[in-house]
mmCIF file of C-alpha atoms in Angstrom:
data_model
loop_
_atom_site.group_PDB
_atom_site.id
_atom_site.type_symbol
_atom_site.label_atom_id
_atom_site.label_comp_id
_atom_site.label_asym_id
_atom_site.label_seq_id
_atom_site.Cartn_x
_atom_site.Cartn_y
_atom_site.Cartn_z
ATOM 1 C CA UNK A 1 106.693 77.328 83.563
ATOM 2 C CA UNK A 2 106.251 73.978 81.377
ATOM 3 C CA UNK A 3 109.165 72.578 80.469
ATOM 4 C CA UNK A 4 110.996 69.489 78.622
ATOM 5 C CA UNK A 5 110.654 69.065 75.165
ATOM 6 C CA UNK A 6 107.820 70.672 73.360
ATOM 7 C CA UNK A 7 106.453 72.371 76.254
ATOM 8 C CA UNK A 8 104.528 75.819 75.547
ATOM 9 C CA UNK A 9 105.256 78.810 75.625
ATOM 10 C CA UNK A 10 109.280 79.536 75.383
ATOM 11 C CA UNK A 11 109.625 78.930 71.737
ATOM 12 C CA UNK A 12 110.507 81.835 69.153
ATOM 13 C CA UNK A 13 107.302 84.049 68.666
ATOM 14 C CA UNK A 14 107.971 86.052 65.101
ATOM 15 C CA UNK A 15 110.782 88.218 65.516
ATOM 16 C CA UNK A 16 110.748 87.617 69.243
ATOM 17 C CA UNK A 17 111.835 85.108 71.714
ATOM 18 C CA UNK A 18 110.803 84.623 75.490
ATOM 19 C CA UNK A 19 113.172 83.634 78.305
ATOM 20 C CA UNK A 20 113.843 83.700 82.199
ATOM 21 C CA UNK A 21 115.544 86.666 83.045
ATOM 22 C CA UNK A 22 119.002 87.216 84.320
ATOM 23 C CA UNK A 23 120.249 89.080 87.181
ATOM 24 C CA UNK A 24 122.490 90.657 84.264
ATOM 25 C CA UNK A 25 119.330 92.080 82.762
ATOM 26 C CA UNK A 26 118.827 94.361 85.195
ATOM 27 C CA UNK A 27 120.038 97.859 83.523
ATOM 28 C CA UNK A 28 117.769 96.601 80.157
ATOM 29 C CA UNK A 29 114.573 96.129 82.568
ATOM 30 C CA UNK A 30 114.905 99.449 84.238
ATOM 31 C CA UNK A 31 114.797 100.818 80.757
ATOM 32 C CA UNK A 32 111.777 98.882 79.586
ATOM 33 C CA UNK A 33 110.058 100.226 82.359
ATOM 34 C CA UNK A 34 111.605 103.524 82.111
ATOM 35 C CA UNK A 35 110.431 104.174 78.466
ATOM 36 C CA UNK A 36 106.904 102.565 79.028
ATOM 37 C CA UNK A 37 106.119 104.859 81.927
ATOM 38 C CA UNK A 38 107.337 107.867 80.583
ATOM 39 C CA UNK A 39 105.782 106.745 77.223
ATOM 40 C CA UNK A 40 101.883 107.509 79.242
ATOM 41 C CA UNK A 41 102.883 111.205 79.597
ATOM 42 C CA UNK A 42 103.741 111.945 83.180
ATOM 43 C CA UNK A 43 106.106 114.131 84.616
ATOM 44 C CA UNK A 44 109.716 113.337 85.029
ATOM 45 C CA UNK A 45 109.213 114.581 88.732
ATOM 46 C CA UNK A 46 106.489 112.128 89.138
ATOM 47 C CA UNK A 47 108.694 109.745 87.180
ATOM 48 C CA UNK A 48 111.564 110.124 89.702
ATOM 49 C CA UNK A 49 109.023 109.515 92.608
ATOM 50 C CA UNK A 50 108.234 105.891 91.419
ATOM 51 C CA UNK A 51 112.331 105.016 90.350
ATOM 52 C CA UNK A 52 112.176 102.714 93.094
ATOM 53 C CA UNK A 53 109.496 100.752 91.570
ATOM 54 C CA UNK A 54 110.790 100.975 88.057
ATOM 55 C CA UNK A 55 114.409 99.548 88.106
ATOM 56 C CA UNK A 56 114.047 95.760 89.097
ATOM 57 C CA UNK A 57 117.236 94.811 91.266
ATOM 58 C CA UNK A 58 119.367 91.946 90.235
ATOM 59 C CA UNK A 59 118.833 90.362 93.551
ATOM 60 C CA UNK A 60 114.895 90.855 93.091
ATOM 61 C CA UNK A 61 115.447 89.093 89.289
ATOM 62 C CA UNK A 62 117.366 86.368 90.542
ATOM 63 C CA UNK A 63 114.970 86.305 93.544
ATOM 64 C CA UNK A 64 111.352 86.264 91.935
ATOM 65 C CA UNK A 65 110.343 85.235 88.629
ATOM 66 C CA UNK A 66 111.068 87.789 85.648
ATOM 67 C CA UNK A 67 110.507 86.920 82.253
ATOM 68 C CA UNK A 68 111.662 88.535 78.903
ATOM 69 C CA UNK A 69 110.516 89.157 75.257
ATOM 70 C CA UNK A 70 113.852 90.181 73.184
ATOM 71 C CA UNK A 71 114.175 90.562 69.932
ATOM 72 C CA UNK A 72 117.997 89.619 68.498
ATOM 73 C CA UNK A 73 119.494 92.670 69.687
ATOM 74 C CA UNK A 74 117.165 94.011 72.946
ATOM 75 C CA UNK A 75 114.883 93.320 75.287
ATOM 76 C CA UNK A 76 111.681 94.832 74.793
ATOM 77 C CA UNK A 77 109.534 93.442 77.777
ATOM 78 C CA UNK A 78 109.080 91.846 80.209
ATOM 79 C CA UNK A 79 106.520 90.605 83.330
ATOM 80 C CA UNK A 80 106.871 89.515 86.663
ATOM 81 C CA UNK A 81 105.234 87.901 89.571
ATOM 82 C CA UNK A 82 105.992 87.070 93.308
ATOM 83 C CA UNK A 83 103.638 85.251 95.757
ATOM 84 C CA UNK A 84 101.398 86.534 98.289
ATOM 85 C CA UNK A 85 100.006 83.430 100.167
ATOM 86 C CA UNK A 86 99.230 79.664 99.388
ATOM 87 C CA UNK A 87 97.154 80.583 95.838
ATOM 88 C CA UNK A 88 97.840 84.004 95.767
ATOM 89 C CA UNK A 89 100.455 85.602 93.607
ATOM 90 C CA UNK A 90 100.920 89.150 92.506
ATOM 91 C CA UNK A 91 101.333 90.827 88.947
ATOM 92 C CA UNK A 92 104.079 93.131 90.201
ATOM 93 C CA UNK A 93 105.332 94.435 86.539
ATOM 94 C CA UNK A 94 104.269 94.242 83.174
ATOM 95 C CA UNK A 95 106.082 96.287 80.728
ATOM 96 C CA UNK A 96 106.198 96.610 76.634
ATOM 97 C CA UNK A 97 108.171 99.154 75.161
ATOM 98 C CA UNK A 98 106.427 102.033 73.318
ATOM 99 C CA UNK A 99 106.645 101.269 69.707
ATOM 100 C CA UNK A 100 105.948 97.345 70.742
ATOM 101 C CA UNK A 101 102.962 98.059 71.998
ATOM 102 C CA UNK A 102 99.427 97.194 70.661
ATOM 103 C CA UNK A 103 101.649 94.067 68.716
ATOM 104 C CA UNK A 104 100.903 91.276 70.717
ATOM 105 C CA UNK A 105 103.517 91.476 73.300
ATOM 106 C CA UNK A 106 101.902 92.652 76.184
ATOM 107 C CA UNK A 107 99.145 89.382 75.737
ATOM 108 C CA UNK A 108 102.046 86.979 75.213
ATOM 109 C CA UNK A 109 103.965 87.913 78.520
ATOM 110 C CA UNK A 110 100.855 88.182 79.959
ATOM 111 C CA UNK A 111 99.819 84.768 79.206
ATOM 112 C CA UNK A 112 103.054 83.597 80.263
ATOM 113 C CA UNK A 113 103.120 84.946 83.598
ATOM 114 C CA UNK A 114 99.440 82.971 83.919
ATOM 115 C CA UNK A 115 100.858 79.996 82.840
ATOM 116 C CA UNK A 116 103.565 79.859 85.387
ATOM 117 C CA UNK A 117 101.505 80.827 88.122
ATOM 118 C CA UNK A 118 98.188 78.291 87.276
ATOM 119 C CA UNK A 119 101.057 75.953 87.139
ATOM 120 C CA UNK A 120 102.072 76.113 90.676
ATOM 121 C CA UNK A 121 98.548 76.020 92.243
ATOM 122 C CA UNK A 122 97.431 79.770 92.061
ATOM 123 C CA UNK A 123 93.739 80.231 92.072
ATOM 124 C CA UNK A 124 94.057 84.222 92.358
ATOM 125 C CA UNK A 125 96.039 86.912 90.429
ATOM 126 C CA UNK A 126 96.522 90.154 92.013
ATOM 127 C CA UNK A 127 97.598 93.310 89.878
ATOM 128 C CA UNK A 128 97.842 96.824 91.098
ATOM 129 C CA UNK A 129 97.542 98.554 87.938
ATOM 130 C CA UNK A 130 98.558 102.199 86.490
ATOM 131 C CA UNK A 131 95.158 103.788 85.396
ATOM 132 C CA UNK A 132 95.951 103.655 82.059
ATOM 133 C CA UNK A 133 96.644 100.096 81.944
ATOM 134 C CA UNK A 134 93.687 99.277 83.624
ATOM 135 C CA UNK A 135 90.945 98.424 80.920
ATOM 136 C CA UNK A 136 94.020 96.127 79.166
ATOM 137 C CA UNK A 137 93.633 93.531 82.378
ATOM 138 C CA UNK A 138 90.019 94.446 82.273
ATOM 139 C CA UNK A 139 89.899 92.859 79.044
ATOM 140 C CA UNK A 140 91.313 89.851 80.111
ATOM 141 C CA UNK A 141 89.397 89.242 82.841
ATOM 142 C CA UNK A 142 90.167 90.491 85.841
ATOM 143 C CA UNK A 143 87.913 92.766 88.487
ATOM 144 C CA UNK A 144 88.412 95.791 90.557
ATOM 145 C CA UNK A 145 88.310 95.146 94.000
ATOM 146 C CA UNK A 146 89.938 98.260 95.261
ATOM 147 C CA UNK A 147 92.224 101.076 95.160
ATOM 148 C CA UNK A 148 95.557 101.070 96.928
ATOM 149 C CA UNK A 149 97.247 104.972 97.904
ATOM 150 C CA UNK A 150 100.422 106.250 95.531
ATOM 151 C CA UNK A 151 102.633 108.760 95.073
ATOM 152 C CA UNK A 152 102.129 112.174 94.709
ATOM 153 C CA UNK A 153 99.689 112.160 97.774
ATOM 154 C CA UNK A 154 95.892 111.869 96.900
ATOM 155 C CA UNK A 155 96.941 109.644 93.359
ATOM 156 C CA UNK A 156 95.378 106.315 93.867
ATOM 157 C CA UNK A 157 96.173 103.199 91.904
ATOM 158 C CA UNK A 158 93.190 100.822 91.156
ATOM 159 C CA UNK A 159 93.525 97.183 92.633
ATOM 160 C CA UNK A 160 92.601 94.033 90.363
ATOM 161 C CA UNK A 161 92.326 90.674 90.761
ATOM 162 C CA UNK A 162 92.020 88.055 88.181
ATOM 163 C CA UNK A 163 90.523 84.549 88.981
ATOM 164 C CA UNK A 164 92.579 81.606 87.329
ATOM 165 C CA UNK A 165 90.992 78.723 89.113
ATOM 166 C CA UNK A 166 87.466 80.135 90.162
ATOM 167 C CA UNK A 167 86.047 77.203 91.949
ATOM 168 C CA UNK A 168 87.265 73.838 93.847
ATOM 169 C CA UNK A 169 90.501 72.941 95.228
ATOM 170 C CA UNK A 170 93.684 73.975 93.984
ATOM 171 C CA UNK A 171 95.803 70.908 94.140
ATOM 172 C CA UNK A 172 99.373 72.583 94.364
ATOM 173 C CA UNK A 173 101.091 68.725 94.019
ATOM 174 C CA UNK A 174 99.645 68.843 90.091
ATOM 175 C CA UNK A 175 101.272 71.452 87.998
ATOM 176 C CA UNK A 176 99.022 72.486 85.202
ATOM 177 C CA UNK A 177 101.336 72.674 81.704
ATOM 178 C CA UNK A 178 99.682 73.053 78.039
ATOM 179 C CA UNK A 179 101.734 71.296 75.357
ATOM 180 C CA UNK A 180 101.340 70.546 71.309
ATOM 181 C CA UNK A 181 99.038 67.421 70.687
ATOM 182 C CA UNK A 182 101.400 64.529 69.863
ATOM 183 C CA UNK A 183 100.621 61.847 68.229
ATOM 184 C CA UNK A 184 100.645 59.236 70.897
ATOM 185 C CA UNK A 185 97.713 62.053 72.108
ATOM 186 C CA UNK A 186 95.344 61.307 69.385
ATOM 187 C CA UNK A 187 93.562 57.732 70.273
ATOM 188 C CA UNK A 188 92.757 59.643 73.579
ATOM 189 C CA UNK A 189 91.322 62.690 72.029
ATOM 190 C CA UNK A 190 89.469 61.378 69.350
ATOM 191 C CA UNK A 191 87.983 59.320 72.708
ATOM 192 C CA UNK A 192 87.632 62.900 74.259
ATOM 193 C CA UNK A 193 86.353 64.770 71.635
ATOM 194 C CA UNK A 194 83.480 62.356 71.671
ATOM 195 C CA UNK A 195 82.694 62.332 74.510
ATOM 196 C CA UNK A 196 83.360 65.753 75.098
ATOM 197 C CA UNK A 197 81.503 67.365 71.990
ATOM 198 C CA UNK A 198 79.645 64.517 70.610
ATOM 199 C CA UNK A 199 81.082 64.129 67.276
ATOM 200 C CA UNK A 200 84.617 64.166 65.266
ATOM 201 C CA UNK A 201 83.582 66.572 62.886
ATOM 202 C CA UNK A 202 83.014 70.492 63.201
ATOM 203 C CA UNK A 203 81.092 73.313 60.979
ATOM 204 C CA UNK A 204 82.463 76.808 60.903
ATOM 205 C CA UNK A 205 81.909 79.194 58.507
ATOM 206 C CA UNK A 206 80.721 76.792 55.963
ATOM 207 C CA UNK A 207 84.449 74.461 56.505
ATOM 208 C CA UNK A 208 83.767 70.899 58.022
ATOM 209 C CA UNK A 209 86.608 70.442 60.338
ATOM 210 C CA UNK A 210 87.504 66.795 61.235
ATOM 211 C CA UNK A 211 88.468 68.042 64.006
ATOM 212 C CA UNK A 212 90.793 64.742 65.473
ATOM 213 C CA UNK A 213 93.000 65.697 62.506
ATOM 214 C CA UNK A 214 94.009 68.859 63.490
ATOM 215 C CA UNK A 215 96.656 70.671 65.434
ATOM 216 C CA UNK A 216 96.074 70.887 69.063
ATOM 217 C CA UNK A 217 97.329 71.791 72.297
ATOM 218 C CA UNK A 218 96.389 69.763 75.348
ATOM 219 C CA UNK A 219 96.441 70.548 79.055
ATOM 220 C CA UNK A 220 97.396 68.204 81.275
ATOM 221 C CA UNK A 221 97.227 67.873 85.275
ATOM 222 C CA UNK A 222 100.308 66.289 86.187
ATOM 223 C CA UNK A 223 100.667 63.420 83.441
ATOM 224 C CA UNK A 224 97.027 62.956 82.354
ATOM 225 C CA UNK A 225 95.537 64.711 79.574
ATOM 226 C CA UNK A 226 92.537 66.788 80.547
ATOM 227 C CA UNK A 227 91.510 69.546 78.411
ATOM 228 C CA UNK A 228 91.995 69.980 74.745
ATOM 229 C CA UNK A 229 91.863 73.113 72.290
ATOM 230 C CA UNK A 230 92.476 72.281 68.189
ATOM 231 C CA UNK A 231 93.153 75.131 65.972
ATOM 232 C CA UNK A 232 93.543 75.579 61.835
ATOM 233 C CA UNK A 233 95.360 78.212 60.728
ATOM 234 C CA UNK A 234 94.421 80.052 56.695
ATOM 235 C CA UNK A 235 94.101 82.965 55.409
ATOM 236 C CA UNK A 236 91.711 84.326 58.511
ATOM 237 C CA UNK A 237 94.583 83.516 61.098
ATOM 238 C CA UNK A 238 94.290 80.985 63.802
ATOM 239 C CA UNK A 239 90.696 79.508 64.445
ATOM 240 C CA UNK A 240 90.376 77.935 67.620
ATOM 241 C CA UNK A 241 88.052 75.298 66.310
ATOM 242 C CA UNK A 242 87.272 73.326 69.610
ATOM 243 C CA UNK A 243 87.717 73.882 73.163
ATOM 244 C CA UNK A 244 87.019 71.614 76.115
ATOM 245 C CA UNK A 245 88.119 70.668 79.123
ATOM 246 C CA UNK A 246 86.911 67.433 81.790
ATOM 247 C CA UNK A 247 87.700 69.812 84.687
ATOM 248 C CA UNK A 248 85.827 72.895 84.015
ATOM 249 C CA UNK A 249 86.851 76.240 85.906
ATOM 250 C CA UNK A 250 90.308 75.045 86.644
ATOM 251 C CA UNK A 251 91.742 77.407 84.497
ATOM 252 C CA UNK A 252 92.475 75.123 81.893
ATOM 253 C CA UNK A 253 90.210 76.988 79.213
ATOM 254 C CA UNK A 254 92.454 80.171 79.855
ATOM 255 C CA UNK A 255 95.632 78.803 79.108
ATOM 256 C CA UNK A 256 94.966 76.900 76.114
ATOM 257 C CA UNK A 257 93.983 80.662 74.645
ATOM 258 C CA UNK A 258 96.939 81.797 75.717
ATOM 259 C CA UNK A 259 98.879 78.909 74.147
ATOM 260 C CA UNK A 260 96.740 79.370 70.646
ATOM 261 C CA UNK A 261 97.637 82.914 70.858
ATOM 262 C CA UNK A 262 101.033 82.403 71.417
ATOM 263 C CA UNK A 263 101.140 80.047 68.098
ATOM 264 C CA UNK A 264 99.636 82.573 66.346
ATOM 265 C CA UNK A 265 101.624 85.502 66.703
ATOM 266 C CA UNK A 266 104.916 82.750 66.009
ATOM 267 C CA UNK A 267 103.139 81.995 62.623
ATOM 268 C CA UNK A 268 102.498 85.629 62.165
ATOM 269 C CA UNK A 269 98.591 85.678 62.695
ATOM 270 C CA UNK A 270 97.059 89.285 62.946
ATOM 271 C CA UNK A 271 94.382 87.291 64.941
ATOM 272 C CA UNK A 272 93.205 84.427 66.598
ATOM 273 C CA UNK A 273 88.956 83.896 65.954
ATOM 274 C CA UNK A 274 86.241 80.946 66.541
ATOM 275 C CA UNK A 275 82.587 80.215 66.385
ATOM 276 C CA UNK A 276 80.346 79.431 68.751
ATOM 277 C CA UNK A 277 76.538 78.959 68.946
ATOM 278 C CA UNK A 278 73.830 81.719 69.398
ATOM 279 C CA UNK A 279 72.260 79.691 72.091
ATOM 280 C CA UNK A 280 75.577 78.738 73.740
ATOM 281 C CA UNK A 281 75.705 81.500 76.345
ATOM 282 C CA UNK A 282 78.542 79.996 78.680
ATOM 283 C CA UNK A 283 80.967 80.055 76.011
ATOM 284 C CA UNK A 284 79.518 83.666 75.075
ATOM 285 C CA UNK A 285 80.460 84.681 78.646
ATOM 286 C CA UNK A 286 83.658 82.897 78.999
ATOM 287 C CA UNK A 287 85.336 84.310 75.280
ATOM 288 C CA UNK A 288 84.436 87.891 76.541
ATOM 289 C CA UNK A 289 85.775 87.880 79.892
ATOM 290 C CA UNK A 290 89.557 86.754 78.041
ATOM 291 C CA UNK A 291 89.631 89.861 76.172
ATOM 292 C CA UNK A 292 87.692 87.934 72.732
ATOM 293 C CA UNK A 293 85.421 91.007 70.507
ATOM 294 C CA UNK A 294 82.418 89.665 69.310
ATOM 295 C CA UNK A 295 82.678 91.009 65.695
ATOM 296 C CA UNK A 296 79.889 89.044 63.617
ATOM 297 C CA UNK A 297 76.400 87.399 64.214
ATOM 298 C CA UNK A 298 76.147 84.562 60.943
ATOM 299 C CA UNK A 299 72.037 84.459 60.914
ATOM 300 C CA UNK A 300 70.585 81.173 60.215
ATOM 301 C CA UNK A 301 74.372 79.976 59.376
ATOM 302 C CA UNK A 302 74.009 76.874 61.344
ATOM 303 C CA UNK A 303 70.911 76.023 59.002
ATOM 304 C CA UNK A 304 73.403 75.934 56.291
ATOM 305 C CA UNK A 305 75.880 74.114 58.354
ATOM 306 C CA UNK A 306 73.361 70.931 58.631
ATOM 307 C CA UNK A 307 74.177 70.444 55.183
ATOM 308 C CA UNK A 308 77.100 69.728 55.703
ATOM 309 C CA UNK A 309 76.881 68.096 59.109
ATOM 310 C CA UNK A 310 72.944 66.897 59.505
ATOM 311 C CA UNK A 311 73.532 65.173 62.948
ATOM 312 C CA UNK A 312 73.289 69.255 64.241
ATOM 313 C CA UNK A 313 70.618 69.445 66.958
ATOM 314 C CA UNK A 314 67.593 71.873 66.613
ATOM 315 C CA UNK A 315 67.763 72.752 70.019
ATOM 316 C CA UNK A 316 71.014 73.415 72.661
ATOM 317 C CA UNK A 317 71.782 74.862 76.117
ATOM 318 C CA UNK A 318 69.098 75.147 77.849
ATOM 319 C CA UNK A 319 66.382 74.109 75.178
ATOM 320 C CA UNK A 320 67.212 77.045 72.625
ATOM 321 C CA UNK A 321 67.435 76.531 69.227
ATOM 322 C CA UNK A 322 70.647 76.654 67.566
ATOM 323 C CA UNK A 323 70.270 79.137 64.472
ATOM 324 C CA UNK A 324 73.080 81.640 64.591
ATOM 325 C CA UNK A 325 76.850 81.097 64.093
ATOM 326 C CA UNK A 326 78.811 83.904 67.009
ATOM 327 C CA UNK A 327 82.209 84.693 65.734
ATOM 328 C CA UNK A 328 84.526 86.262 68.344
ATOM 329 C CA UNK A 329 88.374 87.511 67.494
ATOM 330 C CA UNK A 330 91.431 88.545 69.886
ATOM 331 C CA UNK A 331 93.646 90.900 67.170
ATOM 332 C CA UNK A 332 97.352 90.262 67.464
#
């Protein structure tokens, strides 16, 4: 996980906090997982078949990496992952009690346990998923790539895999962290945000955003600065105005949602949204496969948006013109 001072994501979330397990926490984890499995309707005989798998061990917490959402009096959830190989780790729980779910939680551990495992090289996610929980990974991106046998005999549990660093090497010596945008950031990402998306300033929904004033989060391999997401929050929730990064499908993208959603739900967001542009199909692609809704097509908005910002091309990727403001949302 990041760490040292201002490092994302371990500080309070709303009337939650997140935290490293303890051996200690044992007896509250097997009752997390208890309540959330029984919670899907089976059978307590079926129930008693998978005890094994539903009570984590204090060696296995002290052993592996657990991580808790609490509120001030319980635990409520909690995720954890173990490696397989060099880049290979393996989603072996995720669990939100009933009446948290559909809040937020589930996302936020989620994105935590991404976090810590981009962080230490991982290009590949594997999660062997209950049925039911399958279309909430689905959602965030990752694939079926098989089925793997359960108990009772003939119940089969579908195999998913999600792909945190896609393409080129993984170098494992660089630990990827996302942290707040300081303000000994700023002379390099007004230099980035330049370079990156031509210009300081940003239309959305008829706001001009200057966007090197904002709030930001920026990923960084090792110590340099590499990707950068700002964000305003109003009345809407949190907009994720831009989002680049100078090392494309390294995962970076990812976590800087996860750290925007994560701020969010701390400033008590019911969603996180942004804008992109009708002809901008990449970022159409890449917002849907992280679990974004595509919720409004603006027609013509970007024809009002000149006004405000005239320097807008006519035409973008790939030689279309640029008409249509697409507004995508993640609901907290």
């Amino acid at each position: 996980m990041p760490s040292g001072p201002g490092a994302l994501p371990v500080a309070a979330i709303g009337a939650l906090s997140f935290r490293r397990a303890r051996a200690i926490d044992a007896e509250a984890l097997a009752r997390v997982a208890w309540a959330a499995k029984a919670g899907r309707g089976y059978p307590f005989d079926w129930l008693m078949l998978w005890k094994d798998d539903l009570e984590p061990s204090p060696t296995s917490i002290e052993a592996e990496w657990y991580f808790v959402a609490e509120t001030s009096t319980d635990i409520i959830g909690f995720v954890a992952v173990e490696p397989l190989g060099t880049d290979r780790w393996e989603l072996t729980h995720l669990w939100v009690r009933p009446e948290w779910q559909g809040r937020g939680v589930g996302d936020a551990l989620f994105a935590h346990a991404a976090s810590f495992c981009v962080g230490r090289g991982t290009r590949t996610l594997v999660i062997v998923s209950d049925p039911g929980a399958e279309p909430f990974y689905a959602a965030r991106g990752a694939v079926r790539v098989g089925v793997q046998a359960s108990r009772p005999e003939g119940r089969e549990l579908p195999v998913l895999e999600l792909e945190l660093v896609p393409r080129g090497p993984v170098e494992s010596s660089f630990a990827r962290t996302i942290q707040p945008l300081a303000e000994e950031d700023r002379p390099w990402a007004r230099e980035f945000l330049q370079r990156e998306a031509g210009s300081l300033r940003m239309v959305s929904r008829g706001v001009l955003h200057q966007v090197d004033e904002l709030q930001g989060l920026v990923g960084r391999r090792g110590d340099r600065p590499v990707a950068l997401a700002t964000y305003a929050i109003g009345e809407r929730g949190l907009e994720v105005v831009t989002l680049h990064s100078a090392e494309p499908s390294r995962g970076f993208g990812t976590l800087l949602l996860a750290g925007a959603q994560s701020i969010a739900i701390r400033e008590g967001c019911r969603r996180v949204w942004l804008i992109t542009t009708n002809d901008n199909m990449p970022a159409i692609r890449f917002y849907r496969r992280r679990g974004f809704s595509l919720v409004a097509v603006h027609v013509n908005a970007v024809v009002a948006s000149r006004r405000l910002k005239p320097e807008i091309p006519e035409l973008g990727v790939g030689g279309l013109p640029i008409r249509d403001e697409i507004e995508f949302e993640r609901l907290l």
